[in-house]
């Protein structure tokens, strides 16, 4: 019996991994995102698909550890000072959004014929947004650290805190008679507060000394085990106190955010986080009860869009009231329009307390799961069919009638440094750029940067290219720089042309295009870093200067040979190498499919004896 059981567990593990490995890359390839891939895979192999799993809720419970670890990693990126800076967004914006959404969703529930109490429980559960889905979508876009991403993170944190009073409220609304053996609410509240205080105390006084001691052992697996111990231990402590496991892991991450072991902890937890979070989405897909959906299809088909639209509308209104832009408000409304994993906990508690029956619980759970499944699709539709709002040009000067003796195109990191030498000499510099946000940022530092696309001939004329003595092309994009060089050389030959080159090949092309000066964007900085390395090795400054001058000379000679010889091989002899052998050509990055054969091989001669 035991071998059969072990075999069954192995089959289940292979099914989970196989479904994820096949579905996720396929859905990402189709542009549908990894979250939707996991959900679809879970639905396929779950009890209402192929039936490979019969108890998805058990998997869901275990897979919640993925959300826990995700919140721990997010906490590592948020220092206490930064979290304190977000306090108004967490408690102010969070309270306003949740209150508005709860009222709106309760109204939707009553419109569907539920009693006020049942409608409130259903709406309160749907208000609790899926932390896993929103954080995953923000992470894939790289928006977690951006201001609008931080606002969503703040609301999600407040919702994690909200589960505690909501569960207490469900217990209070229960029609069941409270027995003498039931724990009083005030004791439950004190237990939660005590758990929170204990976690903070451990984080402040115990965690850093613990990792310092473990680091002396120089054993990687012990550090990994300690990282998991911190994450799971903090989650367990919060759960014992009646709080959110994810909130406990997040607080542990925040308390370790200023630790010297932060990056090590993140590296240790990351592999488990990714795997378990994927398992969580698989379990959510499995838990969609298609029989419940089929039996109550009319109610669910109407309730899912009604709940999502109402919640999205409330979020949008709150965002606009709190002075967010239309684009930011719409993005937040679309991403947070679904219910979340904490709704399952709330509905389960409400069913156990007798507030809702099993049928209502199943219907509400199906509505939440469907909303989670639909969210990635809605995000894709909105992104494809709604054009992004155009950037406001308020306060942005437009390039027109400029007459500076030097025209600088592009004011990023490279252009800003170049401008300092010109401005130090009192040169009249006109600066244009096509990035509105960069122009606004430059204004805060006292620069006047004009809006203008340097690839357009009319903009170049309006920017004074016809009168400029020099035109400095400092844009980051290689193709953009080539287009500007082409226009300037054909239309404004009187101007000296200085161009930022992307790499060596680009520099060679620019010389061929007739620019007066080009420099690779990393050449001089790398050269100075090499000089600093020599200085730390106690080489004299005069010798360092001679070495750097020699390298510049060799590089210039190598570039001249490449231009004259028509390729990179012509100048390879000028390179200094760390091997005695000088190859005639670079080693290929991949092994040739067939062995090389000399075309002029002498019959009977060994390869070394064949003429070259």
Coordinates of C-alpha atoms in Angstrom, one line a residue:
X1 CA 0.0 0.0 0.0
X2 CA 2.8 2.4 0.9
X3 CA 4.6 2.0 -2.5
X4 CA 1.3 2.7 -4.3
X5 CA 0.8 5.8 -2.2
X6 CA 4.3 7.0 -2.9
X7 CA 3.8 6.4 -6.6
X8 CA 0.5 8.4 -6.5
X9 CA 2.3 11.3 -4.8
X10 CA 5.0 11.2 -7.5
X11 CA 2.4 11.2 -10.2
X12 CA 0.8 14.3 -8.6
X13 CA 4.1 16.1 -8.4
X14 CA 5.0 15.3 -12.0
X15 CA 1.5 16.5 -13.1
X16 CA 1.9 19.8 -11.3
X17 CA 5.3 20.5 -12.6
X18 CA 4.5 19.3 -16.1
X19 CA 1.3 21.5 -16.3
X20 CA 3.3 24.5 -15.2
X21 CA 6.3 23.9 -17.5
X22 CA 4.0 23.5 -20.5
X23 CA 1.3 26.1 -19.8
X24 CA 3.3 29.0 -18.5
X25 CA 5.8 29.4 -21.4
X26 CA 2.9 28.9 -23.9
X27 CA 0.7 31.6 -22.3
X28 CA 3.7 34.0 -22.0
X29 CA 4.5 33.3 -25.7
X30 CA 0.9 34.2 -26.5
X31 CA 1.2 37.5 -24.5
X32 CA -1.3 36.3 -21.9
X33 CA 1.1 36.3 -18.9
X34 CA 2.3 33.6 -16.5
X35 CA -0.5 34.0 -14.0
X36 CA -3.2 33.1 -16.5
X37 CA -1.0 30.1 -17.6
X38 CA -0.9 28.8 -14.0
X39 CA -4.7 29.3 -13.6
X40 CA -5.5 27.5 -16.8
X41 CA -3.1 24.6 -16.0
X42 CA -4.7 24.2 -12.6
X43 CA -8.2 24.1 -14.1
X44 CA -7.1 21.5 -16.6
X45 CA -5.5 19.0 -14.1
X46 CA -8.0 19.7 -11.2
X47 CA -11.0 17.8 -10.1
X48 CA -13.2 19.5 -12.6
X49 CA -10.8 19.0 -15.5
X50 CA -8.8 15.8 -15.9
X51 CA -9.4 14.9 -12.3
X52 CA -5.8 14.3 -11.3
X53 CA -6.4 16.0 -8.0
X54 CA -9.4 15.6 -5.7
X55 CA -8.6 18.1 -2.9
X56 CA -7.4 21.4 -4.3
X57 CA -8.0 23.2 -1.1
X58 CA -5.3 21.2 0.7
X59 CA -2.9 22.2 -2.1
X60 CA -4.1 25.8 -1.8
X61 CA -3.4 25.9 1.9
X62 CA 0.1 24.7 1.4
X63 CA 0.7 26.9 -1.6
X64 CA -0.2 30.0 0.4
X65 CA 3.4 29.8 1.6
X66 CA 4.3 31.2 -1.9
X67 CA 2.4 34.4 -1.1
X68 CA 4.0 34.4 2.4
X69 CA 7.5 34.3 0.8
X70 CA 6.6 36.8 -1.8
X71 CA 5.6 39.3 0.9
X72 CA 8.8 38.5 2.8
X73 CA 10.9 39.5 -0.2
X74 CA 8.8 42.7 -0.7
X75 CA 9.4 43.5 3.0
X76 CA 13.2 43.2 2.4
X77 CA 12.9 46.0 -0.1
X78 CA 11.0 48.3 2.3
X79 CA 13.0 49.9 5.1
X80 CA 11.1 51.0 8.2
X81 CA 11.7 54.7 7.2
X82 CA 10.2 54.0 3.8
X83 CA 7.2 52.2 5.3
X84 CA 6.7 55.1 7.7
X85 CA 6.7 57.4 4.6
X86 CA 3.8 55.3 3.2
X87 CA 1.7 55.5 6.3
X88 CA -0.8 58.0 4.8
X89 CA -1.2 55.8 1.8
X90 CA -1.6 52.6 3.9
X91 CA -4.1 54.0 6.4
X92 CA -5.6 56.9 4.5
X93 CA -5.9 55.7 0.9
X94 CA -6.4 52.1 2.1
X95 CA -9.3 53.1 4.4
X96 CA -11.0 55.3 1.8
X97 CA -10.8 52.7 -1.0
X98 CA -11.9 49.8 1.2
X99 CA -14.9 51.7 2.6
X100 CA -16.1 52.9 -0.8
X101 CA -15.7 49.4 -2.3
X102 CA -17.5 47.7 0.6
X103 CA -20.5 50.0 0.3
X104 CA -20.7 49.5 -3.4
X105 CA -20.3 45.7 -3.3
X106 CA -22.8 45.4 -0.5
X107 CA -25.3 47.2 -2.6
X108 CA -24.6 44.8 -5.5
X109 CA -25.3 41.9 -3.2
X110 CA -28.6 43.3 -2.0
X111 CA -29.5 44.0 -5.6
X112 CA -29.1 40.2 -6.3
X113 CA -31.6 39.5 -3.5
X114 CA -29.3 38.7 -0.6
X115 CA -30.0 39.9 2.9
X116 CA -28.0 42.9 4.1
X117 CA -25.7 40.8 6.4
X118 CA -25.0 38.2 3.7
X119 CA -24.5 40.9 1.1
X120 CA -22.0 42.7 3.4
X121 CA -20.0 39.5 4.0
X122 CA -19.9 38.8 0.3
X123 CA -18.8 42.3 -0.5
X124 CA -16.3 42.5 2.3
X125 CA -14.7 39.3 1.0
X126 CA -14.5 40.6 -2.5
X127 CA -12.9 43.8 -1.3
X128 CA -9.9 41.8 -0.2
X129 CA -7.8 42.0 -3.4
X130 CA -5.6 39.1 -4.4
X131 CA -2.2 40.1 -3.2
X132 CA -0.6 37.3 -5.2
X133 CA -2.1 38.3 -8.6
X134 CA -1.5 42.0 -8.2
X135 CA 2.0 41.7 -6.9
X136 CA 2.9 39.2 -9.6
X137 CA 1.5 41.5 -12.4
X138 CA 3.4 44.5 -10.9
X139 CA 6.6 42.5 -10.7
X140 CA 6.4 41.3 -14.3
X141 CA 6.0 45.0 -15.4
X142 CA 8.7 46.2 -13.0
X143 CA 6.3 48.7 -11.3
X144 CA 6.5 47.7 -7.7
X145 CA 9.0 50.3 -6.8
X146 CA 7.3 53.1 -8.8
X147 CA 4.9 55.6 -7.1
X148 CA 1.7 54.1 -8.5
X149 CA 2.9 50.6 -7.7
X150 CA 3.7 51.7 -4.1
X151 CA 0.1 53.0 -3.7
X152 CA -1.2 49.6 -4.7
X153 CA 1.2 47.8 -2.3
X154 CA 0.1 50.1 0.5
X155 CA -3.6 49.2 0.0
X156 CA -2.8 45.5 -0.2
X157 CA -0.9 45.8 3.1
X158 CA -3.9 47.5 4.7
X159 CA -6.2 44.8 3.4
X160 CA -4.0 42.1 5.0
X161 CA -4.4 43.9 8.3
X162 CA -8.2 44.2 7.7
X163 CA -8.7 40.4 7.7
X164 CA -8.4 40.4 11.5
X165 CA -11.3 42.8 12.4
X166 CA -13.4 41.3 9.6
X167 CA -13.1 37.8 11.1
X168 CA -14.0 39.3 14.5
X169 CA -17.0 41.0 12.9
X170 CA -18.2 37.8 11.3
X171 CA -18.0 36.1 14.7
X172 CA -20.0 39.0 16.2
X173 CA -22.7 38.8 13.5
X174 CA -23.0 35.0 13.9
X175 CA -26.6 33.9 14.8
X176 CA -25.1 31.0 16.8
X177 CA -25.2 31.4 20.6
X178 CA -21.8 31.9 22.1
X179 CA -20.9 29.3 24.7
X180 CA -19.0 29.9 27.9
X181 CA -16.0 28.0 26.4
X182 CA -15.7 30.4 23.5
X183 CA -12.7 32.7 23.7
X184 CA -13.8 36.3 24.4
X185 CA -13.1 38.8 21.6
X186 CA -10.9 41.0 23.8
X187 CA -8.6 38.0 24.5
X188 CA -8.3 37.3 20.8
X189 CA -7.4 40.9 20.2
X190 CA -4.8 40.8 23.0
X191 CA -3.3 37.6 21.5
X192 CA -3.0 39.2 18.1
X193 CA -1.3 42.3 19.6
X194 CA 1.0 40.1 21.6
X195 CA 2.0 38.1 18.6
X196 CA 2.8 41.3 16.7
X197 CA 4.8 42.7 19.5
X198 CA 6.7 39.4 19.9
X199 CA 7.6 39.4 16.2
X200 CA 8.8 43.0 16.3
X201 CA 10.9 42.3 19.4
X202 CA 12.5 39.2 17.9
X203 CA 13.2 41.1 14.7
X204 CA 14.9 44.0 16.5
X205 CA 17.0 42.0 19.1
X206 CA 17.4 38.4 17.9
X207 CA 17.5 38.1 14.1
X208 CA 20.6 40.0 13.3
X209 CA 22.7 38.3 16.0
X210 CA 21.4 35.0 14.9
X211 CA 22.5 35.4 11.3
X212 CA 25.9 36.8 12.5
X213 CA 26.5 33.6 14.4
X214 CA 25.3 31.4 11.6
X215 CA 27.5 33.2 9.1
X216 CA 30.6 32.2 11.0
X217 CA 29.8 28.6 10.2
X218 CA 30.2 29.4 6.5
X219 CA 27.7 26.7 5.6
X220 CA 25.3 27.8 2.8
X221 CA 22.6 25.2 3.6
X222 CA 22.4 26.4 7.2
X223 CA 21.8 30.0 6.1
X224 CA 19.1 28.8 3.7
X225 CA 17.5 26.8 6.5
X226 CA 17.6 29.9 8.8
X227 CA 16.0 32.1 6.1
X228 CA 13.1 29.6 5.7
X229 CA 12.9 29.4 9.5
X230 CA 12.5 33.2 9.8
X231 CA 9.8 33.3 7.1
X232 CA 7.8 30.3 8.2
X233 CA 8.3 31.1 11.9
X234 CA 7.0 34.6 11.6
X235 CA 4.1 33.4 9.5
X236 CA 3.2 30.8 12.1
X237 CA 3.5 33.3 15.0
X238 CA 1.0 35.6 13.2
X239 CA -1.4 32.8 12.4
X240 CA -1.4 31.7 16.1
X241 CA -2.3 35.2 17.0
X242 CA -5.2 35.2 14.5
X243 CA -3.4 37.5 12.1
X244 CA -2.4 37.1 8.5
X245 CA 0.6 34.8 7.7
X246 CA 1.6 37.0 4.8
X247 CA 1.6 40.1 7.1
X248 CA 3.9 38.3 9.5
X249 CA 6.4 37.4 6.7
X250 CA 6.2 41.0 5.5
X251 CA 7.0 42.4 8.9
X252 CA 9.9 40.0 9.2
X253 CA 11.3 41.2 5.9
X254 CA 10.9 44.9 6.9
X255 CA 12.8 44.2 10.2
X256 CA 15.6 42.6 8.2
X257 CA 15.6 45.2 5.4
X258 CA 18.6 47.1 6.9
X259 CA 20.5 43.9 7.8
X260 CA 23.8 43.1 6.1
X261 CA 22.4 39.7 5.3
X262 CA 19.5 41.1 3.3
X263 CA 20.7 40.1 -0.2
X264 CA 21.7 36.7 1.1
X265 CA 18.3 36.1 2.5
X266 CA 16.6 37.2 -0.7
X267 CA 18.7 34.8 -2.7
X268 CA 17.9 31.9 -0.4
X269 CA 14.2 32.5 -0.4
X270 CA 13.7 33.4 -4.0
X271 CA 13.7 29.9 -5.5
X272 CA 11.1 28.7 -3.0
X273 CA 9.0 31.8 -3.5
X274 CA 8.7 31.3 -7.3
X275 CA 7.8 27.6 -7.1
X276 CA 5.3 28.0 -4.3
X277 CA 3.7 31.0 -5.8
X278 CA 3.2 29.2 -9.0
X279 CA 1.7 26.3 -7.0
X280 CA -0.7 28.8 -5.4
X281 CA -2.0 29.9 -8.8
X282 CA -2.4 26.3 -9.9
X283 CA -4.4 25.5 -6.8
X284 CA -6.7 28.5 -7.4
X285 CA -7.4 27.2 -10.9
X286 CA -8.1 23.7 -9.5
X287 CA -10.6 25.1 -6.9
X288 CA -12.9 26.5 -9.6
X289 CA -16.0 24.3 -9.1
X290 CA -17.4 23.9 -12.6
X291 CA -20.5 22.1 -11.2
X292 CA -21.4 25.0 -9.0
X293 CA -20.8 27.3 -12.0
X294 CA -23.1 25.2 -14.2
X295 CA -25.8 24.9 -11.6
X296 CA -25.9 28.6 -10.9
X297 CA -24.5 29.9 -14.2
X298 CA -27.1 32.8 -14.4
X299 CA -26.3 34.2 -11.0
X300 CA -22.5 33.8 -11.4
X301 CA -22.4 35.1 -15.0
X302 CA -24.2 38.3 -13.8
X303 CA -22.4 38.6 -10.5
X304 CA -18.8 38.3 -11.7
X305 CA -18.9 41.3 -14.0
X306 CA -21.2 43.3 -11.7
X307 CA -18.8 42.9 -8.7
X308 CA -15.7 43.5 -10.8
X309 CA -17.1 46.6 -12.5
X310 CA -18.4 48.0 -9.2
X311 CA -15.2 47.5 -7.4
X312 CA -13.2 49.0 -10.3
X313 CA -15.5 52.0 -10.5
X314 CA -15.1 52.6 -6.7
X315 CA -11.3 52.3 -6.9
X316 CA -11.2 54.7 -9.9
X317 CA -13.3 57.3 -8.2
X318 CA -11.2 57.1 -5.0
X319 CA -8.0 57.4 -7.0
X320 CA -9.3 60.5 -8.9
X321 CA -10.5 62.1 -5.6
X322 CA -7.0 61.6 -4.2
X323 CA -5.6 63.4 -7.2
X324 CA -4.2 60.4 -9.2
X325 CA -4.1 60.9 -13.0
X326 CA -6.7 59.2 -15.3
X327 CA -4.1 56.6 -16.5
X328 CA -3.0 55.7 -13.0
X329 CA -6.5 55.5 -11.6
X330 CA -7.6 53.2 -14.5
X331 CA -4.5 51.0 -14.1
X332 CA -5.2 50.6 -10.4
X333 CA -8.9 49.9 -11.0
X334 CA -8.2 47.2 -13.5
X335 CA -5.4 45.5 -11.5
X336 CA -7.4 45.5 -8.2
X337 CA -10.9 44.7 -9.5
X338 CA -10.8 41.0 -8.4
X339 CA -11.4 39.3 -5.2
X340 CA -8.6 37.6 -3.4
X341 CA -7.4 34.6 -1.5
X342 CA -8.4 36.0 1.9
X343 CA -12.1 35.9 0.7
X344 CA -11.9 32.1 1.0
X345 CA -11.0 32.4 4.7
X346 CA -13.7 35.0 5.4
X347 CA -16.4 33.0 3.6
X348 CA -15.3 29.8 5.3
X349 CA -15.6 31.5 8.7
X350 CA -19.0 33.0 7.8
X351 CA -20.2 29.5 6.7
X352 CA -18.9 28.0 10.0
X353 CA -20.7 30.7 12.0
X354 CA -24.0 30.1 10.2
X355 CA -24.2 33.5 8.5
X356 CA -24.2 32.0 5.0
X357 CA -25.1 28.4 3.9
X358 CA -22.9 26.1 1.9
X359 CA -24.6 27.0 -1.4
X360 CA -23.9 30.7 -1.0
X361 CA -20.4 29.9 0.1
X362 CA -19.8 27.9 -3.0
X363 CA -21.3 30.6 -5.3
X364 CA -19.2 33.4 -3.7
X365 CA -16.1 31.3 -3.9
X366 CA -16.7 30.6 -7.6
X367 CA -17.3 34.3 -8.2
X368 CA -14.0 35.2 -6.5
X369 CA -12.0 32.5 -8.4
X370 CA -13.5 33.6 -11.7
X371 CA -12.6 37.2 -11.0
X372 CA -9.0 36.1 -10.3
X373 CA -8.9 34.1 -13.5
X374 CA -10.4 37.0 -15.6
X375 CA -8.1 39.7 -14.2
X376 CA -5.0 38.9 -16.4
X377 CA -7.3 38.8 -19.5
X378 CA -8.9 42.2 -18.5
X379 CA -5.5 43.7 -18.1
X380 CA -4.5 42.5 -21.6
X381 CA -7.7 43.8 -23.2
X382 CA -7.3 47.2 -21.5
X383 CA -3.7 47.5 -22.5
X384 CA -4.5 46.6 -26.2
X385 CA -7.7 48.5 -26.8
X386 CA -7.3 51.6 -24.6
X387 CA -4.7 54.0 -25.8
X388 CA -2.4 55.3 -23.0
X389 CA -3.1 58.9 -22.0
X390 CA -0.8 61.4 -23.8
X391 CA 1.7 63.1 -21.5
X392 CA 0.8 66.6 -20.3
X393 CA 2.9 69.3 -21.9
X394 CA 2.0 71.9 -19.3
X395 CA 5.1 73.8 -18.4
X396 CA 7.2 72.1 -21.0
X397 CA 9.1 74.5 -23.4
X398 CA 8.9 73.6 -27.0
X399 CA 12.0 74.0 -29.2
X400 CA 11.5 77.0 -31.5
X401 CA 13.8 79.8 -32.5
X402 CA 16.8 78.5 -30.5
X403 CA 20.2 80.1 -31.4
X404 CA 22.8 78.4 -29.1
X405 CA 26.3 78.0 -30.5
X406 CA 26.1 74.3 -29.4
X407 CA 22.9 72.2 -29.9
X408 CA 22.8 69.2 -27.5
X409 CA 20.3 66.4 -28.5
X410 CA 19.5 64.2 -25.5
X411 CA 20.0 65.1 -21.9
X412 CA 20.3 61.7 -20.1
X413 CA 23.2 60.6 -17.9
X414 CA 25.7 61.1 -20.8
X415 CA 24.4 64.5 -21.9
X416 CA 24.3 65.9 -18.4
X417 CA 28.0 65.2 -17.9
X418 CA 29.0 66.6 -21.3
X419 CA 27.0 69.8 -20.6
X420 CA 29.0 70.6 -17.5
X421 CA 32.3 71.2 -19.4
X422 CA 30.5 73.5 -21.9
X423 CA 28.6 75.4 -19.2
X424 CA 31.8 75.8 -17.2
X425 CA 33.4 77.7 -20.1
X426 CA 30.3 79.8 -20.5
X427 CA 29.3 78.3 -23.9
X428 CA 25.7 79.0 -25.0
X429 CA 24.1 75.5 -25.1
X430 CA 20.6 74.8 -26.4
X431 CA 19.3 71.4 -25.1
X432 CA 16.4 69.3 -26.6
X433 CA 15.0 66.0 -25.5
X434 CA 11.9 63.9 -26.3
X435 CA 11.3 62.6 -22.8
X436 CA 8.8 64.8 -21.0
X437 CA 9.5 63.3 -17.5
X438 CA 13.2 63.9 -17.9
X439 CA 12.5 67.5 -18.9
X440 CA 10.4 68.0 -15.8
X441 CA 13.1 66.5 -13.6
X442 CA 15.8 68.7 -15.2
X443 CA 13.7 71.8 -14.5
X444 CA 13.8 70.9 -10.8
X445 CA 17.6 71.2 -11.0
X446 CA 17.6 74.5 -12.7
X447 CA 18.1 73.4 -16.4
X448 CA 16.1 74.6 -19.3
X449 CA 15.5 71.6 -21.7
X450 CA 13.3 72.1 -24.7
X451 CA 10.9 69.4 -26.0
X452 CA 12.0 68.2 -29.4
X453 CA 12.5 65.1 -31.5
X454 CA 16.0 65.2 -32.9
X455 CA 15.1 62.8 -35.7
X456 CA 12.8 65.4 -37.4
X457 CA 14.3 67.9 -39.7
X458 CA 11.8 70.6 -38.8
X459 CA 12.6 70.3 -35.1
X460 CA 16.3 70.5 -35.9
X461 CA 15.8 73.7 -37.8
X462 CA 13.6 75.1 -35.0
X463 CA 16.3 74.2 -32.5
X464 CA 18.9 76.3 -34.3
X465 CA 20.8 73.5 -36.0
X466 CA 21.4 75.7 -39.1
X467 CA 23.3 78.3 -37.0
X468 CA 25.0 76.0 -34.4
X469 CA 28.8 75.6 -34.5
X470 CA 28.5 72.2 -32.9
X471 CA 25.8 69.6 -32.6
X472 CA 26.3 67.0 -29.8
X473 CA 24.2 63.8 -30.2
X474 CA 23.9 62.3 -26.7
X475 CA 20.9 60.0 -27.2
X476 CA 21.0 56.5 -25.8
X477 CA 19.3 54.7 -28.8
X478 CA 21.8 53.7 -31.5
X479 CA 19.2 53.9 -34.4
X480 CA 18.1 57.3 -33.2
X481 CA 21.7 58.6 -33.2
X482 CA 22.3 57.2 -36.7
X483 CA 19.1 59.0 -38.0
X484 CA 20.2 62.3 -36.5
X485 CA 23.7 61.9 -37.9
X486 CA 22.3 61.3 -41.4
X487 CA 20.1 64.4 -41.2
X488 CA 22.8 66.7 -39.7
X489 CA 25.4 65.7 -42.3
X490 CA 23.1 66.3 -45.2
X491 CA 21.3 69.4 -44.0
X492 CA 23.7 71.2 -41.6
X493 CA 27.3 70.6 -42.9
X494 CA 28.6 73.8 -41.2
X495 CA 28.2 72.2 -37.7
X496 CA 30.8 70.1 -36.0
X497 CA 29.2 66.7 -35.1
X498 CA 30.0 65.0 -31.8
X499 CA 28.2 61.7 -31.2
X500 CA 27.8 59.2 -28.4
X501 CA 28.6 55.7 -29.7
X502 CA 27.0 52.6 -28.4
X503 CA 29.9 50.2 -28.9
X504 CA 33.0 49.7 -31.1
X505 CA 31.1 48.7 -34.2
X506 CA 28.9 51.7 -33.9
X507 CA 31.9 53.9 -33.5
X508 CA 33.4 52.5 -36.7
X509 CA 30.1 53.3 -38.5
X510 CA 30.0 56.8 -37.2
X511 CA 33.6 57.5 -38.4
X512 CA 32.5 56.2 -41.8
X513 CA 29.5 58.6 -41.7
X514 CA 31.9 61.5 -41.3
X515 CA 31.3 62.6 -37.7
X516 CA 34.0 64.9 -36.2
X517 CA 34.3 63.1 -32.9
X518 CA 32.8 60.0 -31.4
X519 CA 33.3 58.2 -28.1
X520 CA 32.0 55.0 -26.9
X521 CA 29.7 55.6 -23.9
X522 CA 31.7 53.3 -21.5
X523 CA 35.3 53.7 -22.8
X524 CA 36.6 56.5 -20.7
X525 CA 34.8 55.5 -17.5
X526 CA 36.2 52.0 -17.9
X527 CA 39.6 53.4 -18.6
X528 CA 39.5 55.5 -15.4
X529 CA 38.3 52.4 -13.4
X530 CA 41.4 50.6 -14.7
X531 CA 43.6 53.5 -13.6
X532 CA 42.0 53.4 -10.2
X533 CA 42.7 49.6 -9.9
X534 CA 46.4 50.3 -10.7
X535 CA 46.5 53.1 -8.1
X536 CA 45.1 50.7 -5.4
X537 CA 48.0 48.4 -6.4
X538 CA 50.4 51.2 -5.5
X539 CA 51.4 52.0 -9.1
X540 CA 52.7 55.6 -9.4
X541 CA 50.5 58.3 -10.9
X542 CA 53.0 59.1 -13.7
X543 CA 53.1 55.4 -14.7
X544 CA 49.3 55.2 -14.7
X545 CA 49.1 58.3 -16.9
X546 CA 51.6 56.8 -19.4
X547 CA 49.6 53.4 -19.4
X548 CA 46.3 55.1 -20.0
X549 CA 47.8 57.3 -22.8
X550 CA 49.2 54.2 -24.3
X551 CA 45.9 52.4 -24.2
X552 CA 44.1 55.3 -25.8
X553 CA 46.8 55.4 -28.6
X554 CA 46.5 51.6 -29.2
X555 CA 42.7 51.8 -29.2
X556 CA 42.8 54.7 -31.8
X557 CA 45.3 52.7 -33.9
X558 CA 43.1 49.6 -33.7
X559 CA 40.1 51.5 -34.8
X560 CA 42.0 53.0 -37.7
X561 CA 43.1 49.5 -38.8
X562 CA 39.5 48.2 -38.5
X563 CA 38.3 51.1 -40.7
X564 CA 41.0 50.5 -43.2
X565 CA 40.7 46.7 -43.1
X566 CA 36.9 46.6 -43.1
X567 CA 36.3 44.6 -39.9
X568 CA 37.2 43.8 -36.3
X569 CA 39.9 41.2 -37.2
X570 CA 42.1 43.9 -38.7
X571 CA 42.9 45.4 -35.3
X572 CA 43.0 42.3 -33.1
X573 CA 46.8 42.5 -32.9
X574 CA 46.6 45.7 -30.9
X575 CA 44.8 44.0 -28.0
X576 CA 46.6 43.2 -24.8
X577 CA 45.7 39.7 -23.7
X578 CA 46.1 37.5 -20.6
X579 CA 47.4 34.6 -22.6
X580 CA 50.7 34.1 -24.5
X581 CA 48.9 32.9 -27.6
X582 CA 47.5 35.4 -30.0
X583 CA 44.4 34.0 -31.8
X584 CA 43.9 34.9 -35.4
X585 CA 40.1 35.3 -34.8
X586 CA 37.8 35.3 -31.8
X587 CA 36.7 32.0 -30.3
X588 CA 33.1 31.2 -31.3
X589 CA 30.5 31.3 -28.6
X590 CA 29.0 28.0 -29.8
X591 CA 30.7 24.9 -31.0
X592 CA 30.7 24.4 -34.8
X593 CA 28.2 21.8 -36.1
X594 CA 30.8 20.3 -38.4
X595 CA 34.6 20.0 -38.1
X596 CA 36.7 22.4 -40.2
X597 CA 38.5 21.1 -43.2
X598 CA 41.4 22.8 -45.1
X599 CA 40.5 23.5 -48.7
X600 CA 44.2 23.3 -49.7
X601 CA 45.1 20.2 -47.7
X602 CA 48.1 18.3 -49.1
X603 CA 47.3 14.5 -49.5
X604 CA 49.1 12.4 -46.8
X605 CA 50.2 15.4 -44.8
X606 CA 49.2 16.0 -41.2
X607 CA 47.1 19.1 -40.5
X608 CA 50.1 20.9 -39.0
X609 CA 52.1 20.3 -42.2
X610 CA 49.4 21.6 -44.6
X611 CA 50.2 25.1 -46.0
X612 CA 48.4 28.0 -44.4

